[in-house]
Amino acid sequence: MSTLERARGRLRAHPSAMDAALAAGVLACMVAGSFADPHGPEGVTWGVRTPDSLSLLLMTLGAAALVFRRRAPMTVLALTGTVSLIESVTGDPRAPVAMSAVIALYTVASTTDRPTTWRVGLLTMTVLTGAAMLAGPLPWYAQENLGIFAWTGIGATAGDAVRSRRAFIQAIRERAERAERTREEEARRRVAEERLRIARDLHDVVAHHIALVNVQAGVAAHVMDKRPDQAKQALAHVREASRSALDELRATVGLLRQSDDPEAPTEPAPGLDRLDELVGTFRSAGLHVEVARADQGTTLPAAVDLAAYRIIQEALTNVQKHAGTEAKAEVSVVRVGPDIEVTVLDNGTGEDHDPGSGGGHGLLGMRERVAALRGTLTTGPRYGGGFRVHAILPVDNRTRPDEDPA
């Protein structure tokens, strides 16, 4: 960093010192300009004439007012305009006191809006130029009078340009910050949705298989002494259910791996093509389940297929856990127009047969899955006993447009 850049940085860090330095520079320029004679025989010449005391006083007042140009720009403009007006009327030869008014007008234009700049700029140019032309000692067409008009116009125009550039840069900065916040919010939203989805999958997998393990272990313990063959069969089911639970847990948790981790899970997510296998696990646990399907030839999107499978899995798990030992369940999958309808009914009479009364997350997970697909879910007790779960899932997968279908 050069010496000039360091000095500029220090001045920007201390605006009052910068304004004081500007005022001193403007005063030096005005005093130096007062020695110039624009009407010499060979054009502009330098003489040894000394400005009168009033001109020196007006130049000093105008320059001193610029020290406060950031704090009260309108007041400084009024003060510098007044001393410039006095000099325009009384100065002969005229000292360049109007330079302070030009700087003050630039400050006003750079810190206010465009309509204010137009009004204040036109008023300043009109008053100073008109007074110099009509009441000044020089002819109205003198170049000093035209110079006042030109320099005040340049000051207002330059200040407005600086203000516009600052506003443009600020707008770009705000858009960039807003875009950054939007990206962060979108990332947080996607992380939250992914966390909820994984939580639903973990709940469905664990609840289903642990319920089967619990039932089969109870059967094995009950018949171990009298019917060891049946106990051995129940323990085989326990082993199969636990193995399936581990496989699905491994596949679900594998989604949390980093992209460069080895052995990423390759097994596809379960769907209705594995419905018979799912129902078979419940039948082997002693639950009587009937299945009716009228969705032949329907190819479901992956999200819809998984949601239908998980809804049936969770509903049958609730029947297994809450409906009692003599309960029967009916599962139906029907294509109705643009939707697929999944219904699970049971005739359970268990005392605690209300899947939502235990504070679990099964029904909540169902609702979240269905809501994510813009479907509808209806759950509740059946007249005469039992429970009903009915889900309508759109086959065209009308998810939110900003979601990643993968």
mmCIF file of N, CA, C and O in Angstrom, residues 32-93:
data_model
loop_
_atom_site.group_PDB
_atom_site.id
_atom_site.type_symbol
_atom_site.label_atom_id
_atom_site.label_comp_id
_atom_site.label_asym_id
_atom_site.label_seq_id
_atom_site.Cartn_x
_atom_site.Cartn_y
_atom_site.Cartn_z
ATOM 1 N N ALA A 32 -5.312 31.914 -3.604
ATOM 2 C CA ALA A 32 -4.437 31.942 -4.775
ATOM 3 C C ALA A 32 -5.181 32.480 -5.987
ATOM 4 O O ALA A 32 -4.623 33.251 -6.802
ATOM 5 N N GLY A 33 -6.446 32.102 -6.141
ATOM 6 C CA GLY A 33 -7.222 32.566 -7.285
ATOM 7 C C GLY A 33 -7.511 34.052 -7.238
ATOM 8 O O GLY A 33 -7.759 34.672 -8.292
ATOM 9 N N SER A 34 -7.515 34.617 -6.040
ATOM 10 C CA SER A 34 -7.805 36.050 -5.938
ATOM 11 C C SER A 34 -6.674 36.904 -6.487
ATOM 12 O O SER A 34 -6.859 38.111 -6.724
ATOM 13 N N PHE A 35 -5.478 36.327 -6.700
ATOM 14 C CA PHE A 35 -4.360 37.072 -7.268
ATOM 15 C C PHE A 35 -4.356 37.040 -8.793
ATOM 16 O O PHE A 35 -3.566 37.727 -9.430
ATOM 17 N N ALA A 36 -5.205 36.231 -9.386
ATOM 18 C CA ALA A 36 -5.226 36.122 -10.848
ATOM 19 C C ALA A 36 -6.034 37.267 -11.447
ATOM 20 O O ALA A 36 -7.081 37.663 -10.926
ATOM 21 N N ASP A 37 -5.557 37.789 -12.548
ATOM 22 C CA ASP A 37 -6.248 38.866 -13.251
ATOM 23 C C ASP A 37 -6.733 38.336 -14.600
ATOM 24 O O ASP A 37 -5.944 38.146 -15.524
ATOM 25 N N PRO A 38 -8.007 38.007 -14.722
ATOM 26 C CA PRO A 38 -8.495 37.426 -15.976
ATOM 27 C C PRO A 38 -8.609 38.423 -17.109
ATOM 28 O O PRO A 38 -8.883 38.034 -18.248
ATOM 29 N N HIS A 39 -8.408 39.704 -16.844
ATOM 30 C CA HIS A 39 -8.611 40.715 -17.883
ATOM 31 C C HIS A 39 -7.307 41.387 -18.282
ATOM 32 O O HIS A 39 -7.287 42.550 -18.684
ATOM 33 N N GLY A 40 -6.194 40.678 -18.126
ATOM 34 C CA GLY A 40 -4.911 41.246 -18.537
ATOM 35 C C GLY A 40 -4.821 41.400 -20.046
ATOM 36 O O GLY A 40 -5.620 40.819 -20.805
ATOM 37 N N PRO A 41 -3.864 42.172 -20.532
ATOM 38 C CA PRO A 41 -3.725 42.380 -21.985
ATOM 39 C C PRO A 41 -3.414 41.110 -22.752
ATOM 40 O O PRO A 41 -3.687 41.028 -23.947
ATOM 41 N N GLU A 42 -2.837 40.128 -22.085
ATOM 42 C CA GLU A 42 -2.517 38.857 -22.746
ATOM 43 C C GLU A 42 -3.325 37.701 -22.154
ATOM 44 O O GLU A 42 -2.859 36.573 -22.070
ATOM 45 N N GLY A 43 -4.527 37.955 -21.722
ATOM 46 C CA GLY A 43 -5.375 36.930 -21.121
ATOM 47 C C GLY A 43 -5.208 36.910 -19.621
ATOM 48 O O GLY A 43 -4.949 37.943 -18.991
ATOM 49 N N VAL A 44 -5.319 35.723 -19.038
ATOM 50 C CA VAL A 44 -5.197 35.572 -17.582
ATOM 51 C C VAL A 44 -3.752 35.750 -17.187
ATOM 52 O O VAL A 44 -2.856 35.062 -17.692
ATOM 53 N N THR A 45 -3.495 36.705 -16.289
ATOM 54 C CA THR A 45 -2.138 36.970 -15.816
ATOM 55 C C THR A 45 -2.126 37.024 -14.308
ATOM 56 O O THR A 45 -3.164 37.196 -13.656
ATOM 57 N N TRP A 46 -0.964 36.805 -13.741
ATOM 58 C CA TRP A 46 -0.791 36.850 -12.290
ATOM 59 C C TRP A 46 -0.203 38.206 -11.908
ATOM 60 O O TRP A 46 0.809 38.632 -12.454
ATOM 61 N N GLY A 47 -0.824 38.852 -10.954
ATOM 62 C CA GLY A 47 -0.339 40.148 -10.506
ATOM 63 C C GLY A 47 0.029 40.110 -9.040
ATOM 64 O O GLY A 47 0.005 39.069 -8.392
ATOM 65 N N VAL A 48 0.350 41.229 -8.544
ATOM 66 C CA VAL A 48 0.730 41.335 -7.132
ATOM 67 C C VAL A 48 -0.376 42.022 -6.339
ATOM 68 O O VAL A 48 -0.164 42.415 -5.197
ATOM 69 N N ARG A 49 -1.557 42.141 -6.945
ATOM 70 C CA ARG A 49 -2.638 42.789 -6.243
ATOM 71 C C ARG A 49 -3.072 41.940 -5.059
ATOM 72 O O ARG A 49 -3.071 40.717 -5.126
ATOM 73 N N THR A 50 -3.483 42.561 -4.046
ATOM 74 C CA THR A 50 -3.907 41.874 -2.829
ATOM 75 C C THR A 50 -5.412 42.046 -2.657
ATOM 76 O O THR A 50 -5.928 43.159 -2.815
ATOM 77 N N PRO A 51 -6.145 40.930 -2.404
ATOM 78 C CA PRO A 51 -7.589 41.078 -2.197
ATOM 79 C C PRO A 51 -7.876 41.937 -0.977
ATOM 80 O O PRO A 51 -7.096 41.960 -0.018
ATOM 81 N N ASP A 52 -9.015 42.620 -1.035
ATOM 82 C CA ASP A 52 -9.351 43.493 0.081
ATOM 83 C C ASP A 52 -9.743 42.686 1.306
ATOM 84 O O ASP A 52 -9.936 41.460 1.244
ATOM 85 N N SER A 53 -9.872 43.363 2.427
ATOM 86 C CA SER A 53 -10.144 42.687 3.705
ATOM 87 C C SER A 53 -11.479 41.964 3.689
ATOM 88 O O SER A 53 -11.616 40.858 4.243
ATOM 89 N N LEU A 54 -12.510 42.547 3.066
ATOM 90 C CA LEU A 54 -13.828 41.907 3.035
ATOM 91 C C LEU A 54 -13.778 40.590 2.272
ATOM 92 O O LEU A 54 -14.365 39.578 2.696
ATOM 93 N N SER A 55 -13.061 40.588 1.140
ATOM 94 C CA SER A 55 -12.946 39.343 0.362
ATOM 95 C C SER A 55 -12.218 38.265 1.161
ATOM 96 O O SER A 55 -12.601 37.082 1.135
ATOM 97 N N LEU A 56 -11.129 38.648 1.861
ATOM 98 C CA LEU A 56 -10.414 37.677 2.695
ATOM 99 C C LEU A 56 -11.324 37.129 3.796
ATOM 100 O O LEU A 56 -11.314 35.929 4.100
ATOM 101 N N LEU A 57 -12.127 38.009 4.403
ATOM 102 C CA LEU A 57 -13.047 37.559 5.442
ATOM 103 C C LEU A 57 -14.090 36.604 4.880
ATOM 104 O O LEU A 57 -14.391 35.555 5.478
ATOM 105 N N LEU A 58 -14.640 36.953 3.712
ATOM 106 C CA LEU A 58 -15.664 36.079 3.097
ATOM 107 C C LEU A 58 -15.065 34.733 2.695
ATOM 108 O O LEU A 58 -15.709 33.690 2.860
ATOM 109 N N MET A 59 -13.852 34.736 2.168
ATOM 110 C CA MET A 59 -13.212 33.463 1.815
ATOM 111 C C MET A 59 -12.977 32.610 3.055
ATOM 112 O O MET A 59 -13.186 31.381 3.041
ATOM 113 N N THR A 60 -12.549 33.246 4.136
ATOM 114 C CA THR A 60 -12.301 32.499 5.375
ATOM 115 C C THR A 60 -13.589 31.921 5.934
ATOM 116 O O THR A 60 -13.640 30.758 6.363
ATOM 117 N N LEU A 61 -14.657 32.723 5.945
ATOM 118 C CA LEU A 61 -15.950 32.219 6.452
ATOM 119 C C LEU A 61 -16.474 31.067 5.593
ATOM 120 O O LEU A 61 -16.965 30.055 6.102
ATOM 121 N N GLY A 62 -16.386 31.219 4.285
ATOM 122 C CA GLY A 62 -16.863 30.147 3.398
ATOM 123 C C GLY A 62 -16.084 28.863 3.581
ATOM 124 O O GLY A 62 -16.652 27.763 3.618
ATOM 125 N N ALA A 63 -14.751 28.981 3.690
ATOM 126 C CA ALA A 63 -13.933 27.778 3.872
ATOM 127 C C ALA A 63 -14.181 27.151 5.241
ATOM 128 O O ALA A 63 -14.252 25.917 5.375
ATOM 129 N N ALA A 64 -14.317 27.968 6.289
ATOM 130 C CA ALA A 64 -14.556 27.432 7.628
ATOM 131 C C ALA A 64 -15.888 26.704 7.705
ATOM 132 O O ALA A 64 -16.032 25.697 8.417
ATOM 133 N N ALA A 65 -16.885 27.185 6.990
ATOM 134 C CA ALA A 65 -18.187 26.509 7.014
ATOM 135 C C ALA A 65 -18.113 25.100 6.439
ATOM 136 O O ALA A 65 -18.883 24.210 6.839
ATOM 137 N N LEU A 66 -17.187 24.852 5.522
ATOM 138 C CA LEU A 66 -17.078 23.520 4.905
ATOM 139 C C LEU A 66 -16.651 22.450 5.896
ATOM 140 O O LEU A 66 -16.826 21.247 5.623
ATOM 141 N N VAL A 67 -16.083 22.844 7.024
ATOM 142 C CA VAL A 67 -15.711 21.856 8.035
ATOM 143 C C VAL A 67 -16.951 21.115 8.535
ATOM 144 O O VAL A 67 -16.881 19.938 8.923
ATOM 145 N N PHE A 68 -18.109 21.756 8.495
ATOM 146 C CA PHE A 68 -19.340 21.164 9.024
ATOM 147 C C PHE A 68 -20.284 20.707 7.913
ATOM 148 O O PHE A 68 -21.485 20.536 8.149
ATOM 149 N N ARG A 69 -19.762 20.463 6.719
ATOM 150 C CA ARG A 69 -20.628 20.173 5.580
ATOM 151 C C ARG A 69 -21.345 18.818 5.702
ATOM 152 O O ARG A 69 -22.452 18.655 5.182
ATOM 153 N N ARG A 70 -20.761 17.873 6.400
ATOM 154 C CA ARG A 70 -21.417 16.569 6.570
ATOM 155 C C ARG A 70 -22.506 16.625 7.635
ATOM 156 O O ARG A 70 -23.490 15.888 7.556
ATOM 157 N N ARG A 71 -22.311 17.456 8.645
ATOM 158 C CA ARG A 71 -23.267 17.507 9.745
ATOM 159 C C ARG A 71 -24.519 18.294 9.372
ATOM 160 O O ARG A 71 -25.627 17.918 9.740
ATOM 161 N N ALA A 72 -24.354 19.411 8.684
ATOM 162 C CA ALA A 72 -25.501 20.257 8.329
ATOM 163 C C ALA A 72 -25.304 20.776 6.913
ATOM 164 O O ALA A 72 -24.943 21.952 6.701
ATOM 165 N N PRO A 73 -25.504 19.957 5.900
ATOM 166 C CA PRO A 73 -25.209 20.373 4.523
ATOM 167 C C PRO A 73 -26.051 21.558 4.059
ATOM 168 O O PRO A 73 -25.542 22.444 3.368
ATOM 169 N N MET A 74 -27.336 21.592 4.414
ATOM 170 C CA MET A 74 -28.183 22.703 3.981
ATOM 171 C C MET A 74 -27.744 24.022 4.624
ATOM 172 O O MET A 74 -27.711 25.071 3.981
ATOM 173 N N THR A 75 -27.435 23.974 5.906
ATOM 174 C CA THR A 75 -26.988 25.188 6.599
ATOM 175 C C THR A 75 -25.675 25.702 6.022
ATOM 176 O O THR A 75 -25.498 26.912 5.810
ATOM 177 N N VAL A 76 -24.749 24.786 5.751
ATOM 178 C CA VAL A 76 -23.467 25.181 5.160
ATOM 179 C C VAL A 76 -23.684 25.775 3.779
ATOM 180 O O VAL A 76 -23.043 26.783 3.406
ATOM 181 N N LEU A 77 -24.606 25.175 2.986
ATOM 182 C CA LEU A 77 -24.885 25.732 1.666
ATOM 183 C C LEU A 77 -25.464 27.144 1.779
ATOM 184 O O LEU A 77 -25.101 28.048 0.998
ATOM 185 N N ALA A 78 -26.362 27.351 2.730
ATOM 186 C CA ALA A 78 -26.940 28.688 2.907
ATOM 187 C C ALA A 78 -25.864 29.702 3.289
ATOM 188 O O ALA A 78 -25.842 30.840 2.771
ATOM 189 N N LEU A 79 -24.953 29.301 4.182
ATOM 190 C CA LEU A 79 -23.907 30.225 4.614
ATOM 191 C C LEU A 79 -22.928 30.539 3.487
ATOM 192 O O LEU A 79 -22.601 31.705 3.215
ATOM 193 N N THR A 80 -22.456 29.485 2.795
ATOM 194 C CA THR A 80 -21.514 29.718 1.693
ATOM 195 C C THR A 80 -22.182 30.454 0.540
ATOM 196 O O THR A 80 -21.541 31.270 -0.151
ATOM 197 N N GLY A 81 -23.454 30.177 0.302
ATOM 198 C CA GLY A 81 -24.167 30.919 -0.735
ATOM 199 C C GLY A 81 -24.297 32.394 -0.390
ATOM 200 O O GLY A 81 -24.195 33.266 -1.276
ATOM 201 N N THR A 82 -24.497 32.676 0.899
ATOM 202 C CA THR A 82 -24.617 34.075 1.324
ATOM 203 C C THR A 82 -23.312 34.837 1.123
ATOM 204 O O THR A 82 -23.304 35.945 0.576
ATOM 205 N N VAL A 83 -22.182 34.245 1.554
ATOM 206 C CA VAL A 83 -20.903 34.949 1.390
ATOM 207 C C VAL A 83 -20.544 35.066 -0.086
ATOM 208 O O VAL A 83 -19.934 36.070 -0.512
ATOM 209 N N SER A 84 -20.934 34.067 -0.886
ATOM 210 C CA SER A 84 -20.678 34.161 -2.325
ATOM 211 C C SER A 84 -21.522 35.273 -2.947
ATOM 212 O O SER A 84 -21.054 36.004 -3.855
ATOM 213 N N LEU A 85 -22.771 35.380 -2.490
ATOM 214 C CA LEU A 85 -23.632 36.440 -2.994
ATOM 215 C C LEU A 85 -23.070 37.831 -2.653
ATOM 216 O O LEU A 85 -23.063 38.739 -3.507
ATOM 217 N N ILE A 86 -22.583 37.999 -1.434
ATOM 218 C CA ILE A 86 -21.998 39.287 -1.036
ATOM 219 C C ILE A 86 -20.783 39.612 -1.890
ATOM 220 O O ILE A 86 -20.614 40.741 -2.372
ATOM 221 N N GLU A 87 -19.931 38.613 -2.125
ATOM 222 C CA GLU A 87 -18.737 38.842 -2.928
ATOM 223 C C GLU A 87 -19.098 39.159 -4.382
ATOM 224 O O GLU A 87 -18.451 40.002 -5.037
ATOM 225 N N SER A 88 -20.136 38.514 -4.905
ATOM 226 C CA SER A 88 -20.544 38.764 -6.290
ATOM 227 C C SER A 88 -21.027 40.194 -6.481
ATOM 228 O O SER A 88 -20.849 40.786 -7.561
ATOM 229 N N VAL A 89 -21.638 40.767 -5.444
ATOM 230 C CA VAL A 89 -22.202 42.109 -5.552
ATOM 231 C C VAL A 89 -21.156 43.183 -5.256
ATOM 232 O O VAL A 89 -21.138 44.262 -5.888
ATOM 233 N N THR A 90 -20.252 42.903 -4.306
ATOM 234 C CA THR A 90 -19.334 43.950 -3.837
ATOM 235 C C THR A 90 -17.916 43.800 -4.349
ATOM 236 O O THR A 90 -17.157 44.778 -4.366
ATOM 237 N N GLY A 91 -17.495 42.616 -4.724
ATOM 238 C CA GLY A 91 -16.095 42.395 -5.081
ATOM 239 C C GLY A 91 -15.714 43.002 -6.412
ATOM 240 O O GLY A 91 -16.359 42.730 -7.433
ATOM 241 N N ASP A 92 -14.655 43.795 -6.424
ATOM 242 C CA ASP A 92 -14.146 44.369 -7.678
ATOM 243 C C ASP A 92 -12.662 44.688 -7.498
ATOM 244 O O ASP A 92 -12.326 45.695 -6.838
ATOM 245 N N PRO A 93 -11.761 43.841 -7.972
ATOM 246 C CA PRO A 93 -12.042 42.591 -8.709
ATOM 247 C C PRO A 93 -12.615 41.509 -7.786
ATOM 248 O O PRO A 93 -12.385 41.528 -6.588
#
